[in-house]
Short mmCIF file of C-alpha atoms in Angstrom, two decimals:
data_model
loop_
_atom_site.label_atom_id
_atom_site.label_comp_id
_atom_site.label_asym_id
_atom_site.label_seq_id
_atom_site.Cartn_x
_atom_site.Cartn_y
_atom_site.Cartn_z
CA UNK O 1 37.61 127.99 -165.72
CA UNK O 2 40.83 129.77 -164.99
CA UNK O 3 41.40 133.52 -166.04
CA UNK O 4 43.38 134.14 -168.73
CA UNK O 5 44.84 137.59 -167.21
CA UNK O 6 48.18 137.22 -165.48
CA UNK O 7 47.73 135.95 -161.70
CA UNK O 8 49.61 138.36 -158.89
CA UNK O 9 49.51 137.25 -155.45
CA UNK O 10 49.74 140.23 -152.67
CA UNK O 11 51.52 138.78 -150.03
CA UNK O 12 51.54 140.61 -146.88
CA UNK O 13 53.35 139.90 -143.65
CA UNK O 14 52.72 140.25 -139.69
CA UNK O 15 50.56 142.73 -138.17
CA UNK O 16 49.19 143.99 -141.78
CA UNK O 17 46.11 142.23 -141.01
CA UNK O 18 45.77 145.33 -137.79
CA UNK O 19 46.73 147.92 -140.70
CA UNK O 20 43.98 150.97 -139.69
CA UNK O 21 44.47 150.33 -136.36
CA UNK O 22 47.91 149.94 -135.44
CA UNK O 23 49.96 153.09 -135.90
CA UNK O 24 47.56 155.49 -138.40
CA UNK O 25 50.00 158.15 -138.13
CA UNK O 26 52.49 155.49 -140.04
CA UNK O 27 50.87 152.92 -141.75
CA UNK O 28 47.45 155.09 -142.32
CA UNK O 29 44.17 154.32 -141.44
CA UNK O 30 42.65 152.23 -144.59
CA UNK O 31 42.37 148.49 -143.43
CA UNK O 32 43.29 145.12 -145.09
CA UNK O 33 39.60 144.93 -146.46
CA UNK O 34 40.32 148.10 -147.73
CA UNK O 35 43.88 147.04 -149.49
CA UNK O 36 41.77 144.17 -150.91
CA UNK O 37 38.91 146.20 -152.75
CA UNK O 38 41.83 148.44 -154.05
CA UNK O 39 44.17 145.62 -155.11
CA UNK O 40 41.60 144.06 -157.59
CA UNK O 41 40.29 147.09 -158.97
CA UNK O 42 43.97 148.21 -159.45
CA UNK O 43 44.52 144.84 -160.84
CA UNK O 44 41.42 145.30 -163.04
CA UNK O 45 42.37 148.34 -164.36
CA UNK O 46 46.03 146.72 -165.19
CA UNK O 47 44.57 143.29 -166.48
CA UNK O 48 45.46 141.38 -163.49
CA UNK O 49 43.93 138.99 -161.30
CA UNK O 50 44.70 139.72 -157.86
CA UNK O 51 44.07 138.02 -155.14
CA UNK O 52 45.56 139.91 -151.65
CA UNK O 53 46.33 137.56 -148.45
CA UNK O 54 47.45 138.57 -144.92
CA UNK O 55 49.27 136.02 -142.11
CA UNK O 56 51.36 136.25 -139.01
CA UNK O 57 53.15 133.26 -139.68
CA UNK O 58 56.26 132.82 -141.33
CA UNK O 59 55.62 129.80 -141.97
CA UNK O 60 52.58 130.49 -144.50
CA UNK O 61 54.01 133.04 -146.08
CA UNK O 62 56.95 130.68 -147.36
CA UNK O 63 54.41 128.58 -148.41
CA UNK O 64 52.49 130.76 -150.63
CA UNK O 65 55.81 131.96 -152.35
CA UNK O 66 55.83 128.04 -153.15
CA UNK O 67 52.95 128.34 -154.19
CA UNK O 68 53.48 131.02 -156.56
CA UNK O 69 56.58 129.53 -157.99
CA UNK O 70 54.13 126.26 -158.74
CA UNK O 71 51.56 128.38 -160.02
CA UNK O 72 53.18 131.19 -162.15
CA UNK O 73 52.12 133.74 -160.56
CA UNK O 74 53.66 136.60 -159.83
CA UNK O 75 53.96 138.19 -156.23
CA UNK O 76 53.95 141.64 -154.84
CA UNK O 77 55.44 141.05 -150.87
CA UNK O 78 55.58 143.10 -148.04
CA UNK O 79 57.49 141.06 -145.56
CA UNK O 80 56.86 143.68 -142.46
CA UNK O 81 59.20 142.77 -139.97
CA UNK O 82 60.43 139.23 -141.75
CA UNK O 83 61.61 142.00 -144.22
CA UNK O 84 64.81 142.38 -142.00
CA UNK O 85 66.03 138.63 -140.73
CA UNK O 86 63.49 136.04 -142.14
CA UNK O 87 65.94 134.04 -144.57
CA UNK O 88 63.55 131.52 -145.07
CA UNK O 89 61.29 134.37 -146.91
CA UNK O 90 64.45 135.68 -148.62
CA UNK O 91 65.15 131.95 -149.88
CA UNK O 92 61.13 131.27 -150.86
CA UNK O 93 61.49 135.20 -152.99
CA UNK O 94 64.60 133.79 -154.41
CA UNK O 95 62.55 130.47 -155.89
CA UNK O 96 59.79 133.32 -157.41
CA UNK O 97 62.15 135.43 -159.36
CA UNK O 98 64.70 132.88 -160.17
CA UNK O 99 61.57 130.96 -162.37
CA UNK O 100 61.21 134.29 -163.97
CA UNK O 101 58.39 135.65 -162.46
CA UNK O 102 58.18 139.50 -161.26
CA UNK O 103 58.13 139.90 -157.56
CA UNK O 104 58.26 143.07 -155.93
CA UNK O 105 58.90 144.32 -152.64
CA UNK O 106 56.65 146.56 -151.23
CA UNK O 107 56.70 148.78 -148.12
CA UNK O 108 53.77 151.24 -146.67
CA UNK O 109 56.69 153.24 -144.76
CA UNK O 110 60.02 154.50 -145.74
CA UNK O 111 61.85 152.37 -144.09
CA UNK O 112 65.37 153.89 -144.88
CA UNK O 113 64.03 156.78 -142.83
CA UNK O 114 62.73 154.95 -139.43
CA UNK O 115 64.74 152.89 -136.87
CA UNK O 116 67.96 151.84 -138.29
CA UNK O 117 67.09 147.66 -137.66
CA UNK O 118 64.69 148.43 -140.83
CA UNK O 119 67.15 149.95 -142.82
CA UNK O 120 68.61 146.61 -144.23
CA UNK O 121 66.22 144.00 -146.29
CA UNK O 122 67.22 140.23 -146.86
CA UNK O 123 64.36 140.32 -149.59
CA UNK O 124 65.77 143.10 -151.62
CA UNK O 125 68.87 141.38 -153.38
CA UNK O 126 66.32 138.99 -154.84
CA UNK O 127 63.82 140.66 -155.82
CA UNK O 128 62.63 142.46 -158.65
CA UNK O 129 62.31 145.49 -157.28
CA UNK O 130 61.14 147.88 -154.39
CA UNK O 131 59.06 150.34 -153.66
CA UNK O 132 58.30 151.65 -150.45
CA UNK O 133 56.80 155.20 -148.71
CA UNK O 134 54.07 155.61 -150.67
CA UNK O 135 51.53 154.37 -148.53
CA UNK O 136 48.65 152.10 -150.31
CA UNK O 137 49.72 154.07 -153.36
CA UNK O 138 52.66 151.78 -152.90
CA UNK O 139 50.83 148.47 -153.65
CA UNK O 140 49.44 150.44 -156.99
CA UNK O 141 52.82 151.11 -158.40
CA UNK O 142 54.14 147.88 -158.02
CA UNK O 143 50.54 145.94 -160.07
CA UNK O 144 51.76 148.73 -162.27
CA UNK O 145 55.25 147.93 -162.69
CA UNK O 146 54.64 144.53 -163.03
CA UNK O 147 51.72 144.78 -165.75
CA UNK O 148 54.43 146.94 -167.76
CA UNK O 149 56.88 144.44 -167.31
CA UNK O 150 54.92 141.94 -168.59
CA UNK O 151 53.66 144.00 -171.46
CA UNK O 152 56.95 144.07 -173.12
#
């Protein structure tokens, strides 16, 4: 039987699934696994289902924006590095918030204050909104901003 709770798809980029490993002194040292416990009992807490995914491929990641276009589910998204030139991501974000769904842009880092090729997002203009810096606390305020959204 399918949950009644609205469905939010974390949607996470390449080299997230290496988050812990690569670059602690950036991106932290809690792991994917670790997002994924946190994610659902964020979600929980919020009355959310959410369900967290990880790939390196462009490719997939379009397709689960499809996906949640198809399903009505919302998305949380940190592109990583498609974040700055992947318009077929930009395009796919543009199908989930055009059918009214929430999507939000997320970002472990700053990246306004690292190397200036991350300053600029293609995702940004389409979706939701953004937030970014704030570590794995980041992922948190956007479930939250998207369970208030959807509680008015």
């Amino acid at each position: 039987m399918a949950s009644a709770l609205p469905r939010v798809l974390v949607l996470n980029g390449p080299n997230l699934g290496r988050l812990g490993v690569r670059e602690p002194e950036i991106y932290g040292h809690a792991s994917m696994a670790d997002l994924e416990v946190a994610a659902a009992k964020w979600g929980a807490e919020l009355g959310l289902e959410v369900e967290v995914r990880q790939t390196d491929g462009e490719s997939e990641i379009v397709g689960w924006l499809h996906e949640a276009v198809d399903a009505g589910a919302h998305v949380v998204l940190n592109p990583a590095a498609f974040t700055h030139y992947s318009y077929a991501l930009r395009d796919a974000a543009a199908q989930v918030s055009t059918a009214g769904l929430q999507l939000v842009e997320v970002h472990l880092s700053n990246p306004a204050t690292r190397e200036s090729f991350r300053h600029y997002s293609v995702v940004a203009g389409v979706a939701t909104g953004t937030v970014a810096g704030f570590g794995f606390d980041s992922y948190r305020l956007a479930l939250s901003a998207i369970a208030q959204r959807l509680s008015q």
